[in-house]
Amino acid sequence: MQQYIEFFTQNPILSLVWVGILAALIMSIVKQKTAGYKEITPAETTQLMNREDGIVVDIRSKDEFKGGHIAGAVHILPSEIKEEKFGELEKSKATPIIVVCKTGQTAQESANLLNKAGFENVNLLKNGLVSWNEANMPLVRGKKK
């Protein structure tokens, strides 16, 4: 124990960095456990879509959506989710929902809002379309018909 105290007193900056990383790790674990959604992989996404008629909700901008999106994805902006304007999604509160953005970061808030709005099975594509592309999964180009 004396060695640890000596290390911390001789290396205050390194000690603070270590404490910061530990605190961030603990906060991340707590956030995951209390989130209203589950993070899933591209393979799990396709399983939900194919086996349970999961609905992909793409929250990127219109131009990004037109540039390439998952087949069958519904385009809803984060601002519409905040205003609880779910459109055709309103009828699917018991259906698995997969929220997608470019990297998986901006979709977290939207996924939580959908859960709070009463959607029972909200999921988040981990690392967003970046992970989808890395898994060599197909994208549809252009506007959804």
PDB file of C-alpha atoms in Angstrom:
ATOM      1  CA  MET A   1       0.000   0.000   0.000  1.00  0.00           C
ATOM      2  CA  GLN A   2       2.900   2.315   0.791  1.00  0.00           C
ATOM      3  CA  GLN A   3       4.150   1.871  -2.804  1.00  0.00           C
ATOM      4  CA  TYR A   4       0.837   3.108  -4.218  1.00  0.00           C
ATOM      5  CA  ILE A   5       0.834   6.195  -2.012  1.00  0.00           C
ATOM      6  CA  GLU A   6       4.419   6.914  -3.008  1.00  0.00           C
ATOM      7  CA  PHE A   7       3.574   6.497  -6.718  1.00  0.00           C
ATOM      8  CA  PHE A   8       0.573   8.841  -6.457  1.00  0.00           C
ATOM      9  CA  THR A   9       2.559  11.527  -4.637  1.00  0.00           C
ATOM     10  CA  GLN A  10       5.466  11.357  -7.093  1.00  0.00           C
ATOM     11  CA  ASN A  11       3.251  11.266 -10.226  1.00  0.00           C
ATOM     12  CA  PRO A  12       0.253  13.550  -9.625  1.00  0.00           C
ATOM     13  CA  ILE A  13      -0.606  14.135 -13.305  1.00  0.00           C
ATOM     14  CA  LEU A  14      -0.432  10.448 -14.193  1.00  0.00           C
ATOM     15  CA  SER A  15      -2.481   9.660 -11.081  1.00  0.00           C
ATOM     16  CA  LEU A  16      -5.185  12.173 -12.081  1.00  0.00           C
ATOM     17  CA  VAL A  17      -5.330  10.713 -15.590  1.00  0.00           C
ATOM     18  CA  TRP A  18      -5.722   7.219 -14.126  1.00  0.00           C
ATOM     19  CA  VAL A  19      -8.519   8.368 -11.786  1.00  0.00           C
ATOM     20  CA  GLY A  20     -10.212  10.168 -14.704  1.00  0.00           C
ATOM     21  CA  ILE A  21     -10.123   7.071 -16.898  1.00  0.00           C
ATOM     22  CA  LEU A  22     -11.485   4.948 -14.066  1.00  0.00           C
ATOM     23  CA  ALA A  23     -14.331   7.434 -13.447  1.00  0.00           C
ATOM     24  CA  ALA A  24     -15.171   7.535 -17.178  1.00  0.00           C
ATOM     25  CA  LEU A  25     -15.249   3.738 -17.314  1.00  0.00           C
ATOM     26  CA  ILE A  26     -17.582   3.533 -14.322  1.00  0.00           C
ATOM     27  CA  MET A  27     -19.866   6.227 -15.771  1.00  0.00           C
ATOM     28  CA  SER A  28     -19.975   4.409 -19.112  1.00  0.00           C
ATOM     29  CA  ILE A  29     -20.985   1.130 -17.458  1.00  0.00           C
ATOM     30  CA  VAL A  30     -23.666   2.844 -15.360  1.00  0.00           C
ATOM     31  CA  LYS A  31     -24.992   4.692 -18.439  1.00  0.00           C
ATOM     32  CA  GLN A  32     -25.248   1.430 -20.409  1.00  0.00           C
ATOM     33  CA  LYS A  33     -27.093  -0.336 -17.595  1.00  0.00           C
ATOM     34  CA  THR A  34     -29.616   2.484 -17.106  1.00  0.00           C
ATOM     35  CA  ALA A  35     -30.159   3.308 -20.795  1.00  0.00           C
ATOM     36  CA  GLY A  36     -33.590   2.776 -22.308  1.00  0.00           C
ATOM     37  CA  TYR A  37     -32.084   0.962 -25.262  1.00  0.00           C
ATOM     38  CA  LYS A  38     -29.789  -1.939 -26.093  1.00  0.00           C
ATOM     39  CA  GLU A  39     -26.727  -1.602 -28.320  1.00  0.00           C
ATOM     40  CA  ILE A  40     -26.656  -4.193 -31.091  1.00  0.00           C
ATOM     41  CA  THR A  41     -24.288  -5.247 -33.877  1.00  0.00           C
ATOM     42  CA  PRO A  42     -25.031  -5.212 -37.622  1.00  0.00           C
ATOM     43  CA  ALA A  43     -25.665  -8.989 -37.503  1.00  0.00           C
ATOM     44  CA  GLU A  44     -28.173  -8.560 -34.662  1.00  0.00           C
ATOM     45  CA  THR A  45     -29.774  -5.718 -36.624  1.00  0.00           C
ATOM     46  CA  THR A  46     -30.403  -7.945 -39.636  1.00  0.00           C
ATOM     47  CA  GLN A  47     -31.799 -10.665 -37.359  1.00  0.00           C
ATOM     48  CA  LEU A  48     -34.244  -8.207 -35.788  1.00  0.00           C
ATOM     49  CA  MET A  49     -35.262  -6.930 -39.222  1.00  0.00           C
ATOM     50  CA  ASN A  50     -35.733 -10.383 -40.740  1.00  0.00           C
ATOM     51  CA  ARG A  51     -37.124 -12.402 -37.816  1.00  0.00           C
ATOM     52  CA  GLU A  52     -39.077  -9.821 -35.830  1.00  0.00           C
ATOM     53  CA  ASP A  53     -39.920  -7.220 -38.507  1.00  0.00           C
ATOM     54  CA  GLY A  54     -37.678  -4.680 -36.813  1.00  0.00           C
ATOM     55  CA  ILE A  55     -37.878  -1.123 -38.092  1.00  0.00           C
ATOM     56  CA  VAL A  56     -34.704   0.845 -38.767  1.00  0.00           C
ATOM     57  CA  VAL A  57     -35.026   4.534 -37.872  1.00  0.00           C
ATOM     58  CA  ASP A  58     -32.333   6.604 -39.602  1.00  0.00           C
ATOM     59  CA  ILE A  59     -31.880   9.981 -37.892  1.00  0.00           C
ATOM     60  CA  ARG A  60     -29.236  11.469 -40.196  1.00  0.00           C
ATOM     61  CA  SER A  61     -29.868  14.486 -42.432  1.00  0.00           C
ATOM     62  CA  LYS A  62     -31.876  14.138 -45.659  1.00  0.00           C
ATOM     63  CA  ASP A  63     -28.751  14.381 -47.808  1.00  0.00           C
ATOM     64  CA  GLU A  64     -26.926  11.717 -45.793  1.00  0.00           C
ATOM     65  CA  PHE A  65     -30.021   9.501 -45.953  1.00  0.00           C
ATOM     66  CA  LYS A  66     -30.231   9.888 -49.759  1.00  0.00           C
ATOM     67  CA  GLY A  67     -26.513   9.126 -50.000  1.00  0.00           C
ATOM     68  CA  GLY A  68     -27.066   5.649 -48.601  1.00  0.00           C
ATOM     69  CA  HIS A  69     -29.277   4.019 -45.977  1.00  0.00           C
ATOM     70  CA  ILE A  70     -30.271   0.578 -44.761  1.00  0.00           C
ATOM     71  CA  ALA A  71     -33.001  -0.979 -46.898  1.00  0.00           C
ATOM     72  CA  GLY A  72     -36.465  -0.271 -45.508  1.00  0.00           C
ATOM     73  CA  ALA A  73     -35.211   2.434 -43.134  1.00  0.00           C
ATOM     74  CA  VAL A  74     -37.612   5.130 -41.963  1.00  0.00           C
ATOM     75  CA  HIS A  75     -36.142   8.631 -42.015  1.00  0.00           C
ATOM     76  CA  ILE A  76     -36.971  10.708 -38.941  1.00  0.00           C
ATOM     77  CA  LEU A  77     -34.929  13.696 -37.791  1.00  0.00           C
ATOM     78  CA  PRO A  78     -33.885  13.994 -34.131  1.00  0.00           C
ATOM     79  CA  SER A  79     -35.885  17.232 -33.895  1.00  0.00           C
ATOM     80  CA  GLU A  80     -39.046  15.338 -34.902  1.00  0.00           C
ATOM     81  CA  ILE A  81     -38.372  12.719 -32.225  1.00  0.00           C
ATOM     82  CA  LYS A  82     -37.956  15.486 -29.615  1.00  0.00           C
ATOM     83  CA  GLU A  83     -41.323  16.915 -30.698  1.00  0.00           C
ATOM     84  CA  GLU A  84     -42.824  13.392 -30.608  1.00  0.00           C
ATOM     85  CA  LYS A  85     -43.701  13.490 -34.313  1.00  0.00           C
ATOM     86  CA  PHE A  86     -43.211   9.822 -35.077  1.00  0.00           C
ATOM     87  CA  GLY A  87     -45.418   9.565 -38.172  1.00  0.00           C
ATOM     88  CA  GLU A  88     -45.879   5.966 -39.346  1.00  0.00           C
ATOM     89  CA  LEU A  89     -43.752   4.759 -36.442  1.00  0.00           C
ATOM     90  CA  GLU A  90     -46.522   5.577 -33.941  1.00  0.00           C
ATOM     91  CA  LYS A  91     -48.360   2.330 -34.793  1.00  0.00           C
ATOM     92  CA  SER A  92     -45.310   0.195 -34.022  1.00  0.00           C
ATOM     93  CA  LYS A  93     -44.666   0.725 -30.313  1.00  0.00           C
ATOM     94  CA  ALA A  94     -44.276  -3.029 -29.645  1.00  0.00           C
ATOM     95  CA  THR A  95     -42.106  -3.654 -32.736  1.00  0.00           C
ATOM     96  CA  PRO A  96     -38.313  -3.688 -32.373  1.00  0.00           C
ATOM     97  CA  ILE A  97     -36.900  -0.277 -33.312  1.00  0.00           C
ATOM     98  CA  ILE A  98     -33.272   0.118 -34.388  1.00  0.00           C
ATOM     99  CA  VAL A  99     -32.024   3.720 -34.239  1.00  0.00           C
ATOM    100  CA  VAL A 100     -29.177   4.508 -36.631  1.00  0.00           C
ATOM    101  CA  CYS A 101     -26.922   7.504 -37.168  1.00  0.00           C
ATOM    102  CA  LYS A 102     -23.473   7.838 -38.717  1.00  0.00           C
ATOM    103  CA  THR A 103     -21.341   6.823 -35.714  1.00  0.00           C
ATOM    104  CA  GLY A 104     -23.803   5.740 -33.029  1.00  0.00           C
ATOM    105  CA  GLN A 105     -23.248   8.800 -30.831  1.00  0.00           C
ATOM    106  CA  THR A 106     -26.104  11.122 -31.838  1.00  0.00           C
ATOM    107  CA  ALA A 107     -28.594   8.269 -31.894  1.00  0.00           C
ATOM    108  CA  GLN A 108     -28.283   7.678 -28.138  1.00  0.00           C
ATOM    109  CA  GLU A 109     -30.496  10.621 -27.187  1.00  0.00           C
ATOM    110  CA  SER A 110     -33.096   9.721 -29.821  1.00  0.00           C
ATOM    111  CA  ALA A 111     -33.138   6.100 -28.635  1.00  0.00           C
ATOM    112  CA  ASN A 112     -33.753   7.237 -25.047  1.00  0.00           C
ATOM    113  CA  LEU A 113     -36.526   9.605 -26.175  1.00  0.00           C
ATOM    114  CA  LEU A 114     -38.241   6.811 -28.124  1.00  0.00           C
ATOM    115  CA  ASN A 115     -38.081   4.590 -25.053  1.00  0.00           C
ATOM    116  CA  LYS A 116     -39.588   7.349 -22.894  1.00  0.00           C
ATOM    117  CA  ALA A 117     -42.329   7.834 -25.506  1.00  0.00           C
ATOM    118  CA  GLY A 118     -43.488   4.258 -24.938  1.00  0.00           C
ATOM    119  CA  PHE A 119     -41.611   2.248 -27.550  1.00  0.00           C
ATOM    120  CA  GLU A 120     -40.994  -1.071 -25.824  1.00  0.00           C
ATOM    121  CA  ASN A 121     -38.028  -2.535 -27.710  1.00  0.00           C
ATOM    122  CA  VAL A 122     -35.580   0.224 -28.668  1.00  0.00           C
ATOM    123  CA  ASN A 123     -32.149  -0.722 -29.979  1.00  0.00           C
ATOM    124  CA  LEU A 124     -29.147   1.267 -31.158  1.00  0.00           C
ATOM    125  CA  LEU A 125     -26.833   0.147 -33.940  1.00  0.00           C
ATOM    126  CA  LYS A 126     -23.466   0.190 -32.177  1.00  0.00           C
ATOM    127  CA  ASN A 127     -21.070   2.547 -34.008  1.00  0.00           C
ATOM    128  CA  GLY A 128     -23.849   3.415 -36.474  1.00  0.00           C
ATOM    129  CA  LEU A 129     -23.446   3.094 -40.222  1.00  0.00           C
ATOM    130  CA  VAL A 130     -19.687   2.961 -39.766  1.00  0.00           C
ATOM    131  CA  SER A 131     -20.040  -0.544 -38.299  1.00  0.00           C
ATOM    132  CA  TRP A 132     -22.671  -1.418 -40.936  1.00  0.00           C
ATOM    133  CA  ASN A 133     -20.198  -0.513 -43.711  1.00  0.00           C
ATOM    134  CA  GLU A 134     -17.324  -2.320 -41.967  1.00  0.00           C
ATOM    135  CA  ALA A 135     -19.477  -5.471 -41.925  1.00  0.00           C
ATOM    136  CA  ASN A 136     -19.921  -5.068 -45.720  1.00  0.00           C
ATOM    137  CA  MET A 137     -23.688  -4.772 -45.384  1.00  0.00           C
ATOM    138  CA  PRO A 138     -25.640  -3.243 -48.289  1.00  0.00           C
ATOM    139  CA  LEU A 139     -26.968   0.313 -48.478  1.00  0.00           C
ATOM    140  CA  VAL A 140     -29.747   1.658 -50.671  1.00  0.00           C
ATOM    141  CA  ARG A 141     -28.977   4.897 -52.534  1.00  0.00           C
ATOM    142  CA  GLY A 142     -31.513   7.628 -53.245  1.00  0.00           C
ATOM    143  CA  LYS A 143     -34.834   8.519 -51.685  1.00  0.00           C
ATOM    144  CA  LYS A 144     -36.996   5.799 -50.155  1.00  0.00           C
ATOM    145  CA  LYS A 145     -40.153   5.174 -52.148  1.00  0.00           C
TER     146      LYS A 145
END
